[in-house]
Amino acid sequence: MAVSTSAETPIPVGEVSRLIGGWVDRLGAVWVEGQITQLSRRPGAGVVFLTLRDPSYDISLSVTCYRQVFDKVADVISEGARVVVHAKPEWYAPRGQLSLRAAEIRPVGVGELLARLEQLKKSLTAEGLFAGDRKKPLPFLPQLIGLVCGRASAAERDVLENARHRWPAVRFEVRNVPVQGVHAVPKVIEAVQELDALPEVDVIIVARGGGSVEDLLPFSDEQLVRAVGAARTPVVSAIGHEPDTPLLDLVADLRASTPTDAAKKVVPDVGEELARVRQLRERALRAVSGFLEREERGLAAALHRPSMQRPQRMVEEREEQITALLERGRRTLGHLLDRADSELAHTLARVVALSPKATLERGYAVLQKADGTAVRSPQEVRADDALRARVAEGEFRVRVADVPDDVAAAADTDS
C-alpha cells in the first residue's frame, strides 16, 4: 500500500525502513538459484555468510544461514559452485540491508545442469537461433581479428602464435576477460559487443582452454548465446577441446575444436597461399602456351593453303567464270534481239500490207466529207456536195456533179 507523504509531512527514516521490512516479510520463503561468489565461515561462529550471484547479470544478494544448515553441504560446495537455496528475505532495518536467511542449501549437480542445458538448447533451436541460414561467412583474409580470451592464457598464446606464424601481417584486437566464474558471462558479452561495434574488426574469436563442465558453463549461458547471435561481425567459437560442445558452438558462425584450430580456420597459411599462387601461375602459363601453340599451328596450316600461297588464283578463277557468264549473256541477248527483230519485221510487213496507204498506192482514193468522215455509200452525198479526195500522193477537192435518181430517192427516204 502506498504511503501518503509530502514535503510538509515527511516520515522518519526508521518508519520507511520499518515499512520496507513489512513489505519484504510478506514475500515469504522462495527457492533461489545462483552461484556462490563469497563464502565466510568463521571458526566458532554460529552463522555462515554467503554472497549469491546471478551468473547472467551483475546482481548479487547476501545470504546467511546457521552453521548446521551449511555443514550439511560443506563438503560438496565452495566458492564458484552453483546452488539452490530455500530462503526467506529479511530486511535489517538499522542498516537498511536486504539479505536471505537460508533454511536449506542444495548443490546443483552436473546431471541437472546438463538437463537444463539440453532444455535450453531445444528452446533456442525451436526459436531458430542455431539455423544454418543465420551463419555469416568468414572473410578470406581478415585484416583485424578480435580475440576474447583469458588474460595470459594458453588459449590466447595458441591463437596469436599460430595466426602470426601462418600470416605474419595479421593484427589482433585482444580483450582479456574472466572465462570462468561469476564475472565471466557479463564480461564476455561486453567484450563481444565492444569488438562488434568496431567497423575495422573483420572476425571475432572467443577462445578458452579445456575445463570441467562447470568451468565451461558461462559459454552456454542464454544471454551470451543471444549476444553472439545478434552480432554483426562473424564469430568463431573455440571453447575447450574437441569433445566440449557449449551452446556457444551452435550459435557461432564457425566452430573450432581448439583455439589452435580457430587460428588455422580464420587465417590462411602464407606458405600454402604462395604455393597455390605458384600453381595457378603455372596453370595459367601452360594454358597460354597451349593456346599460342594451337594458334601457331592453325596459322601455319592456313598459310599452307593454296588460297594463301597464291591468292590471285581465286580472282583468276572468278574472272574466268565472269567472262564465261558475260559471253553467255551476250549470246542470249543477241538471240533475243534477233528474234525480236524478225518478229518486228514480220509485224511491219503485215502492217504495211494492211495499211490504207498501200491501198491508195494501188490507185484507189478515199473521199471525205467536210467533217473528215469517209464516204462509204452514194446515199451519204448529195449533188453539189464539196468533198475531199485523198490519193497516194496527196489530196484534192471534188464536187458532186450529179446523183442518180434512185440514190437521191433513197437518201431522201433515209432523211
CSV table of C-alpha atoms in Angstrom, one decimal:
chain,number,residue,atom,x,y,z
A,1,MET,CA,0.0,0.0,0.0
A,2,ALA,CA,1.4,3.4,-1.0
A,3,VAL,CA,2.2,5.9,1.9
A,4,SER,CA,0.9,9.4,1.6
A,5,THR,CA,3.7,11.9,2.3
A,6,SER,CA,4.7,15.4,1.3
A,7,ALA,CA,7.4,17.9,1.9
A,8,GLU,CA,5.4,19.3,4.8
A,9,THR,CA,4.5,15.9,6.2
A,10,PRO,CA,7.5,13.6,5.7
A,11,ILE,CA,8.0,10.3,7.6
A,12,PRO,CA,11.2,9.4,9.5
A,13,VAL,CA,13.8,7.1,8.1
A,14,GLY,CA,13.1,4.5,10.7
A,15,GLU,CA,9.4,4.4,9.6
A,16,VAL,CA,10.5,4.0,5.9
A,17,SER,CA,12.8,1.1,6.9
A,18,ARG,CA,10.0,-0.4,9.0
A,19,LEU,CA,7.6,-0.3,6.1
A,20,ILE,CA,10.1,-1.8,3.7
A,21,GLY,CA,10.7,-4.6,6.2
A,22,GLY,CA,6.9,-5.2,6.4
A,23,TRP,CA,6.7,-5.5,2.6
A,24,VAL,CA,9.7,-7.8,2.4
A,25,ASP,CA,8.2,-10.1,5.1
A,26,ARG,CA,5.1,-10.5,3.0
A,27,LEU,CA,7.2,-12.1,0.2
A,28,GLY,CA,7.6,-15.3,2.1
A,29,ALA,CA,10.2,-18.1,1.6
A,30,VAL,CA,11.5,-18.6,-2.0
A,31,TRP,CA,13.8,-21.0,-3.8
A,32,VAL,CA,16.7,-19.1,-5.4
A,33,GLU,CA,19.4,-20.4,-7.7
A,34,GLY,CA,22.7,-18.7,-8.1
A,35,GLN,CA,26.5,-19.0,-7.9
A,36,ILE,CA,28.5,-18.6,-4.7
A,37,THR,CA,31.0,-15.8,-5.1
A,38,GLN,CA,32.0,-15.2,-1.4
A,39,LEU,CA,31.9,-17.7,1.4
A,40,SER,CA,32.7,-16.6,5.0
A,41,ARG,CA,32.7,-19.3,7.7
A,42,ARG,CA,34.4,-18.1,10.8
A,43,PRO,CA,35.6,-20.7,13.3
A,44,GLY,CA,33.3,-20.9,16.3
A,45,ALA,CA,30.7,-18.6,14.7
A,46,GLY,CA,27.2,-20.0,14.5
A,47,VAL,CA,26.3,-18.1,11.3
A,48,VAL,CA,27.8,-18.6,7.8
A,49,PHE,CA,27.8,-15.7,5.3
A,50,LEU,CA,27.4,-16.2,1.6
A,51,THR,CA,27.1,-14.0,-1.5
A,52,LEU,CA,24.9,-15.5,-4.2
A,53,ARG,CA,25.2,-14.0,-7.7
A,54,ASP,CA,23.2,-14.4,-10.9
A,55,PRO,CA,25.6,-15.8,-13.5
A,56,SER,CA,23.9,-13.9,-16.3
A,57,TYR,CA,23.6,-10.5,-14.7
A,58,ASP,CA,25.6,-8.3,-12.4
A,59,ILE,CA,23.3,-8.8,-9.5
A,60,SER,CA,24.0,-10.5,-6.1
A,61,LEU,CA,22.4,-10.9,-2.8
A,62,SER,CA,23.7,-11.6,0.7
A,63,VAL,CA,22.8,-14.9,2.2
A,64,THR,CA,23.1,-16.0,5.9
A,65,CYS,CA,22.4,-19.4,7.3
A,66,TYR,CA,23.1,-21.3,10.5
A,67,ARG,CA,26.1,-23.4,10.7
A,68,GLN,CA,24.1,-26.6,11.0
A,69,VAL,CA,22.4,-25.8,7.7
A,70,PHE,CA,25.7,-25.2,5.9
A,71,ASP,CA,27.5,-28.1,7.4
A,72,LYS,CA,25.2,-30.5,5.6
A,73,VAL,CA,26.7,-29.4,2.2
A,74,ALA,CA,30.0,-28.0,3.3
A,75,ASP,CA,31.9,-30.9,1.7
A,76,VAL,CA,30.4,-30.5,-1.7
A,77,ILE,CA,30.1,-26.8,-2.3
A,78,SER,CA,32.7,-24.0,-2.4
A,79,GLU,CA,33.1,-20.6,-4.0
A,80,GLY,CA,32.0,-20.7,-7.6
A,81,ALA,CA,29.6,-23.6,-7.1
A,82,ARG,CA,26.0,-23.3,-8.2
A,83,VAL,CA,23.4,-23.9,-5.6
A,84,VAL,CA,19.7,-23.8,-5.0
A,85,VAL,CA,18.8,-22.1,-1.7
A,86,HIS,CA,15.4,-22.2,0.1
A,87,ALA,CA,15.4,-18.9,2.0
A,88,LYS,CA,13.3,-16.1,3.4
A,89,PRO,CA,14.0,-12.5,2.5
A,90,GLU,CA,14.9,-10.4,5.6
A,91,TRP,CA,15.3,-6.7,6.0
A,92,TYR,CA,17.8,-5.4,8.5
A,93,ALA,CA,16.1,-2.2,9.4
A,94,PRO,CA,19.0,-0.4,11.3
A,95,ARG,CA,21.3,-0.6,8.2
A,96,GLY,CA,18.7,-0.8,5.5
A,97,GLN,CA,20.1,-4.1,4.1
A,98,LEU,CA,18.3,-6.9,2.4
A,99,SER,CA,19.5,-10.5,2.8
A,100,LEU,CA,18.3,-14.0,2.5
A,101,ARG,CA,18.0,-16.3,5.5
A,102,ALA,CA,18.7,-19.8,4.1
A,103,ALA,CA,16.9,-22.7,5.6
A,104,GLU,CA,18.2,-25.3,3.1
A,105,ILE,CA,21.1,-25.3,0.6
A,106,ARG,CA,21.2,-27.8,-2.3
A,107,PRO,CA,24.1,-28.1,-4.7
A,108,VAL,CA,23.2,-28.2,-8.4
A,109,GLY,CA,24.6,-31.5,-9.8
A,110,VAL,CA,26.3,-31.9,-13.2
A,111,GLY,CA,23.4,-34.1,-14.4
A,112,GLU,CA,20.9,-31.4,-13.5
A,113,LEU,CA,23.0,-28.7,-15.2
A,114,LEU,CA,23.2,-30.8,-18.4
A,115,ALA,CA,19.5,-31.4,-18.4
A,116,ARG,CA,18.8,-27.7,-18.1
A,117,LEU,CA,21.3,-27.0,-20.9
A,118,GLU,CA,19.5,-29.6,-23.1
A,119,GLN,CA,16.2,-27.9,-22.4
A,120,LEU,CA,17.7,-24.5,-23.2
A,121,LYS,CA,19.2,-25.9,-26.4
A,122,LYS,CA,15.9,-27.3,-27.6
A,123,SER,CA,14.2,-23.9,-26.8
A,124,LEU,CA,16.8,-21.9,-28.7
A,125,THR,CA,16.8,-24.4,-31.6
A,126,ALA,CA,13.0,-24.1,-31.9
A,127,GLU,CA,13.5,-20.3,-31.9
A,128,GLY,CA,15.8,-20.6,-35.0
A,129,LEU,CA,18.9,-19.2,-33.2
A,130,PHE,CA,21.1,-22.1,-34.4
A,131,ALA,CA,19.7,-22.2,-38.0
A,132,GLY,CA,22.3,-22.5,-40.7
A,133,ASP,CA,21.0,-19.6,-42.8
A,134,ARG,CA,21.9,-17.3,-40.0
A,135,LYS,CA,25.6,-18.2,-40.3
A,136,LYS,CA,27.8,-15.4,-41.7
A,137,PRO,CA,30.8,-16.4,-44.0
A,138,LEU,CA,34.3,-15.6,-42.7
A,139,PRO,CA,36.5,-13.2,-44.7
A,140,PHE,CA,39.2,-14.9,-46.7
A,141,LEU,CA,42.0,-12.7,-45.3
A,142,PRO,CA,40.9,-10.7,-42.2
A,143,GLN,CA,42.9,-7.5,-41.6
A,144,LEU,CA,42.0,-7.2,-37.9
A,145,ILE,CA,40.8,-10.0,-35.7
A,146,GLY,CA,39.0,-9.5,-32.4
A,147,LEU,CA,40.1,-12.0,-29.7
A,148,VAL,CA,38.2,-12.6,-26.4
A,149,CYS,CA,40.1,-14.8,-24.0
A,150,GLY,CA,41.5,-15.1,-20.5
A,151,ARG,CA,44.5,-12.9,-19.5
A,152,ALA,CA,47.9,-14.5,-20.2
A,153,SER,CA,46.1,-17.8,-21.0
A,154,ALA,CA,47.2,-20.7,-23.2
A,155,ALA,CA,44.3,-20.1,-25.5
A,156,GLU,CA,45.5,-16.5,-26.2
A,157,ARG,CA,49.0,-17.7,-26.8
A,158,ASP,CA,47.9,-20.5,-29.1
A,159,VAL,CA,45.7,-18.2,-31.2
A,160,LEU,CA,48.3,-15.4,-31.5
A,161,GLU,CA,51.3,-17.6,-32.2
A,162,ASN,CA,49.6,-19.8,-34.8
A,163,ALA,CA,47.9,-17.0,-36.6
A,164,ARG,CA,51.1,-14.9,-36.9
A,165,HIS,CA,53.0,-18.0,-37.9
A,166,ARG,CA,50.5,-18.6,-40.7
A,167,TRP,CA,50.2,-14.9,-41.7
A,168,PRO,CA,52.7,-12.6,-40.1
A,169,ALA,CA,50.9,-9.4,-41.1
A,170,VAL,CA,47.7,-10.2,-39.3
A,171,ARG,CA,46.6,-7.8,-36.5
A,172,PHE,CA,44.7,-8.5,-33.3
A,173,GLU,CA,42.4,-6.5,-31.0
A,174,VAL,CA,42.5,-8.5,-27.8
A,175,ARG,CA,40.0,-8.3,-24.9
A,176,ASN,CA,41.1,-10.1,-21.8
A,177,VAL,CA,38.2,-11.2,-19.6
A,178,PRO,CA,37.4,-13.8,-17.0
A,179,VAL,CA,36.5,-17.0,-18.8
A,180,GLN,CA,35.0,-18.8,-15.7
A,181,GLY,CA,33.3,-17.9,-12.5
A,182,VAL,CA,30.6,-15.4,-11.8
A,183,HIS,CA,32.0,-12.5,-13.7
A,184,ALA,CA,32.6,-14.5,-16.9
A,185,VAL,CA,29.3,-14.0,-18.7
A,186,PRO,CA,28.8,-10.3,-18.4
A,187,LYS,CA,32.5,-9.6,-19.2
A,188,VAL,CA,32.5,-11.8,-22.3
A,189,ILE,CA,29.2,-10.3,-23.5
A,190,GLU,CA,30.7,-6.8,-23.0
A,191,ALA,CA,33.9,-7.7,-24.9
A,192,VAL,CA,32.0,-9.3,-27.8
A,193,GLN,CA,29.7,-6.2,-28.1
A,194,GLU,CA,32.6,-3.8,-27.9
A,195,LEU,CA,34.5,-5.6,-30.7
A,196,ASP,CA,31.4,-6.0,-32.8
A,197,ALA,CA,31.0,-2.2,-32.6
A,198,LEU,CA,34.4,-1.6,-34.2
A,199,PRO,CA,33.9,-1.5,-38.0
A,200,GLU,CA,37.6,-2.4,-38.7
A,201,VAL,CA,37.2,-5.8,-36.9
A,202,ASP,CA,36.6,-8.5,-39.5
A,203,VAL,CA,36.0,-11.5,-37.3
A,204,ILE,CA,35.8,-12.3,-33.6
A,205,ILE,CA,37.3,-15.3,-31.9
A,206,VAL,CA,36.0,-16.3,-28.4
A,207,ALA,CA,38.6,-18.7,-27.0
A,208,ARG,CA,39.1,-20.7,-23.9
A,209,GLY,CA,41.1,-23.8,-22.9
A,210,GLY,CA,39.7,-27.0,-21.7
A,211,GLY,CA,38.0,-27.5,-18.3
A,212,SER,CA,35.2,-29.2,-16.5
A,213,VAL,CA,31.5,-28.9,-17.3
A,214,GLU,CA,31.1,-26.3,-14.5
A,215,ASP,CA,34.1,-24.3,-15.8
A,216,LEU,CA,32.5,-24.1,-19.3
A,217,LEU,CA,29.0,-23.2,-18.2
A,218,PRO,CA,29.4,-19.5,-18.9
A,219,PHE,CA,29.7,-20.3,-22.6
A,220,SER,CA,26.3,-22.0,-22.5
A,221,ASP,CA,24.6,-19.0,-20.9
A,222,GLU,CA,21.5,-17.8,-22.7
A,223,GLN,CA,22.4,-14.1,-22.5
A,224,LEU,CA,25.8,-14.8,-24.1
A,225,VAL,CA,24.3,-17.0,-26.8
A,226,ARG,CA,21.8,-14.3,-27.7
A,227,ALA,CA,24.5,-11.6,-27.7
A,228,VAL,CA,26.7,-13.7,-30.1
A,229,GLY,CA,23.6,-14.4,-32.3
A,230,ALA,CA,22.9,-10.7,-32.6
A,231,ALA,CA,26.5,-9.8,-33.5
A,232,ARG,CA,27.1,-8.1,-36.9
A,233,THR,CA,30.6,-9.5,-37.2
A,234,PRO,CA,31.2,-13.2,-37.8
A,235,VAL,CA,32.1,-15.0,-34.5
A,236,VAL,CA,34.2,-18.1,-34.2
A,237,SER,CA,33.8,-20.3,-31.1
A,238,ALA,CA,37.0,-22.0,-29.8
A,239,ILE,CA,36.0,-23.3,-26.4
A,240,GLY,CA,37.7,-26.2,-24.7
A,241,HIS,CA,38.7,-29.3,-26.6
A,242,GLU,CA,37.0,-31.4,-29.3
A,243,PRO,CA,34.5,-33.2,-27.0
A,244,ASP,CA,33.4,-30.0,-25.4
A,245,THR,CA,30.2,-28.6,-27.0
A,246,PRO,CA,28.9,-25.5,-25.2
A,247,LEU,CA,25.9,-23.7,-26.7
A,248,LEU,CA,28.2,-21.0,-28.0
A,249,ASP,CA,29.5,-23.5,-30.6
A,250,LEU,CA,26.0,-23.8,-32.0
A,251,VAL,CA,25.2,-20.1,-32.4
A,252,ALA,CA,28.7,-19.1,-33.6
A,253,ASP,CA,29.2,-18.7,-37.3
A,254,LEU,CA,32.1,-21.2,-37.1
A,255,ARG,CA,33.1,-23.8,-34.5
A,256,ALA,CA,36.7,-24.6,-33.9
A,257,SER,CA,37.7,-27.6,-31.9
A,258,THR,CA,40.5,-25.8,-30.2
A,259,PRO,CA,42.0,-22.3,-30.1
A,260,THR,CA,44.8,-23.5,-32.3
A,261,ASP,CA,42.2,-24.8,-34.8
A,262,ALA,CA,40.5,-21.4,-34.7
A,263,ALA,CA,43.7,-19.7,-35.8
A,264,LYS,CA,44.1,-22.2,-38.7
A,265,LYS,CA,40.5,-21.7,-39.8
A,266,VAL,CA,40.4,-17.9,-39.6
A,267,VAL,CA,43.9,-17.0,-41.0
A,268,PRO,CA,45.2,-18.6,-44.3
A,269,ASP,CA,48.7,-20.0,-44.4
A,270,VAL,CA,51.1,-17.7,-46.3
A,271,GLY,CA,53.1,-20.7,-47.5
A,272,GLU,CA,50.1,-22.6,-48.7
A,273,GLU,CA,48.8,-19.4,-50.5
A,274,LEU,CA,52.1,-18.8,-52.1
A,275,ALA,CA,52.2,-22.4,-53.3
A,276,ARG,CA,48.7,-22.0,-54.6
A,277,VAL,CA,49.6,-18.8,-56.4
A,278,ARG,CA,52.6,-20.6,-58.0
A,279,GLN,CA,50.4,-23.5,-59.1
A,280,LEU,CA,47.9,-21.0,-60.6
A,281,ARG,CA,50.6,-19.1,-62.4
A,282,GLU,CA,52.0,-22.4,-63.8
A,283,ARG,CA,48.5,-23.4,-64.9
A,284,ALA,CA,48.0,-20.0,-66.5
A,285,LEU,CA,51.4,-20.3,-68.2
A,286,ARG,CA,50.5,-23.7,-69.5
A,287,ALA,CA,47.1,-22.6,-70.7
A,288,VAL,CA,48.5,-19.6,-72.5
A,289,SER,CA,51.4,-21.6,-74.0
A,290,GLY,CA,49.0,-24.2,-75.2
A,291,PHE,CA,46.7,-21.6,-76.7
A,292,LEU,CA,49.6,-19.9,-78.5
A,293,GLU,CA,50.8,-23.3,-79.8
A,294,ARG,CA,47.4,-24.1,-81.2
A,295,GLU,CA,47.1,-20.7,-82.8
A,296,GLU,CA,50.5,-21.1,-84.4
A,297,ARG,CA,49.7,-24.5,-85.8
A,298,GLY,CA,46.4,-23.1,-87.1
A,299,LEU,CA,48.2,-20.1,-88.7
A,300,ALA,CA,50.8,-22.4,-90.3
A,301,ALA,CA,48.1,-24.6,-91.7
A,302,ALA,CA,46.2,-21.6,-93.0
A,303,LEU,CA,49.4,-20.2,-94.7
A,304,HIS,CA,50.0,-23.6,-96.4
A,305,ARG,CA,46.6,-23.5,-98.1
A,306,PRO,CA,46.6,-22.9,-101.9
A,307,SER,CA,44.4,-19.8,-101.4
A,308,MET,CA,47.0,-18.2,-99.2
A,309,GLN,CA,50.1,-19.3,-101.2
A,310,ARG,CA,48.6,-18.0,-104.5
A,311,PRO,CA,45.7,-15.7,-103.5
A,312,GLN,CA,45.3,-14.3,-107.1
A,313,ARG,CA,44.2,-17.8,-108.2
A,314,MET,CA,40.9,-17.2,-106.7
A,315,VAL,CA,40.5,-13.9,-108.6
A,316,GLU,CA,41.6,-15.6,-111.8
A,317,GLU,CA,39.0,-18.4,-111.3
A,318,ARG,CA,36.3,-15.8,-110.7
A,319,GLU,CA,37.5,-13.8,-113.7
A,320,GLU,CA,37.1,-16.9,-116.0
A,321,GLN,CA,33.7,-17.5,-114.6
A,322,ILE,CA,32.7,-13.9,-115.1
A,323,THR,CA,34.0,-13.9,-118.7
A,324,ALA,CA,32.0,-17.1,-119.4
A,325,LEU,CA,28.9,-15.6,-117.9
A,326,LEU,CA,29.4,-12.4,-119.9
A,327,GLU,CA,29.7,-14.3,-123.2
A,328,ARG,CA,26.7,-16.4,-122.3
A,329,GLY,CA,24.8,-13.2,-121.5
A,330,ARG,CA,25.8,-11.6,-124.8
A,331,ARG,CA,24.8,-14.7,-126.8
A,332,THR,CA,21.5,-14.9,-125.0
A,333,LEU,CA,20.8,-11.2,-125.5
A,334,GLY,CA,21.8,-11.5,-129.2
A,335,HIS,CA,19.4,-14.3,-129.8
A,336,LEU,CA,16.6,-12.4,-128.0
A,337,LEU,CA,17.3,-9.3,-130.2
A,338,ASP,CA,17.5,-11.3,-133.4
A,339,ARG,CA,14.2,-13.0,-132.6
A,340,ALA,CA,12.6,-9.7,-131.7
A,341,ASP,CA,13.9,-8.0,-134.9
A,342,SER,CA,12.5,-10.8,-137.0
A,343,GLU,CA,9.1,-10.6,-135.3
A,344,LEU,CA,9.2,-6.8,-135.7
A,345,ALA,CA,9.9,-7.2,-139.5
A,346,HIS,CA,7.1,-9.6,-139.9
A,347,THR,CA,4.7,-7.4,-138.0
A,348,LEU,CA,5.8,-4.3,-140.0
A,349,ALA,CA,5.2,-6.2,-143.2
A,350,ARG,CA,1.7,-7.1,-142.1
A,351,VAL,CA,1.0,-3.6,-141.0
A,352,VAL,CA,2.2,-2.2,-144.4
A,353,ALA,CA,0.2,-4.8,-146.3
A,354,LEU,CA,-2.9,-3.9,-144.4
A,355,SER,CA,-2.4,-0.1,-144.2
A,356,PRO,CA,-4.7,2.3,-146.2
A,357,LYS,CA,-1.7,3.9,-147.8
A,358,ALA,CA,-0.9,0.6,-149.6
A,359,THR,CA,-4.4,0.6,-150.9
A,360,LEU,CA,-4.1,4.1,-152.1
A,361,GLU,CA,-0.8,3.4,-153.9
A,362,ARG,CA,-2.6,0.7,-155.9
A,363,GLY,CA,-4.7,3.6,-157.5
A,364,TYR,CA,-7.6,3.9,-155.0
A,365,ALA,CA,-8.8,7.1,-153.5
A,366,VAL,CA,-10.7,8.0,-150.3
A,367,LEU,CA,-13.5,10.6,-150.3
A,368,GLN,CA,-14.0,12.5,-147.2
A,369,LYS,CA,-16.7,14.9,-146.2
A,370,ALA,CA,-16.0,18.3,-144.7
A,371,ASP,CA,-16.1,16.8,-141.2
A,372,GLY,CA,-13.4,14.2,-142.2
A,373,THR,CA,-15.6,11.2,-142.3
A,374,ALA,CA,-15.1,8.8,-145.2
A,375,VAL,CA,-17.8,8.3,-147.8
A,376,ARG,CA,-18.8,4.7,-147.9
A,377,SER,CA,-22.1,4.9,-149.8
A,378,PRO,CA,-23.7,7.1,-152.6
A,379,GLN,CA,-26.6,7.7,-150.2
A,380,GLU,CA,-24.2,9.7,-147.9
A,381,VAL,CA,-23.7,12.5,-150.5
A,382,ARG,CA,-25.9,14.9,-152.5
A,383,ALA,CA,-25.4,16.8,-155.6
A,384,ASP,CA,-23.1,19.7,-155.5
A,385,ASP,CA,-21.5,18.5,-152.2
A,386,ALA,CA,-17.9,19.5,-151.7
A,387,LEU,CA,-15.7,16.5,-150.9
A,388,ARG,CA,-12.0,15.9,-150.4
A,389,ALA,CA,-10.3,13.1,-152.3
A,390,ARG,CA,-7.2,11.5,-150.7
A,391,VAL,CA,-4.8,9.6,-153.1
A,392,ALA,CA,-1.4,8.1,-152.6
A,393,GLU,CA,0.5,11.3,-153.5
A,394,GLY,CA,-1.8,13.8,-151.7
A,395,GLU,CA,-5.3,15.1,-151.8
A,396,PHE,CA,-7.6,17.4,-153.8
A,397,ARG,CA,-11.2,18.7,-153.7
A,398,VAL,CA,-14.0,17.5,-155.8
A,399,ARG,CA,-17.7,18.4,-156.1
A,400,VAL,CA,-20.5,16.0,-156.7
A,401,ALA,CA,-22.0,16.8,-160.1
A,402,ASP,CA,-25.0,14.5,-160.1
A,403,VAL,CA,-26.5,11.7,-158.1
A,404,PRO,CA,-28.7,9.0,-159.7
A,405,ASP,CA,-32.4,9.3,-159.1
A,406,ASP,CA,-32.7,6.1,-157.2
A,407,VAL,CA,-29.8,7.0,-154.9
A,408,ALA,CA,-31.3,10.5,-154.3
A,409,ALA,CA,-34.7,9.0,-153.5
A,410,ALA,CA,-33.1,6.5,-151.1
A,411,ALA,CA,-31.2,9.4,-149.5
A,412,ASP,CA,-34.5,11.4,-149.1
A,413,THR,CA,-36.2,8.4,-147.6
A,414,ASP,CA,-33.4,7.9,-145.1
A,415,SER,CA,-33.5,11.5,-144.1
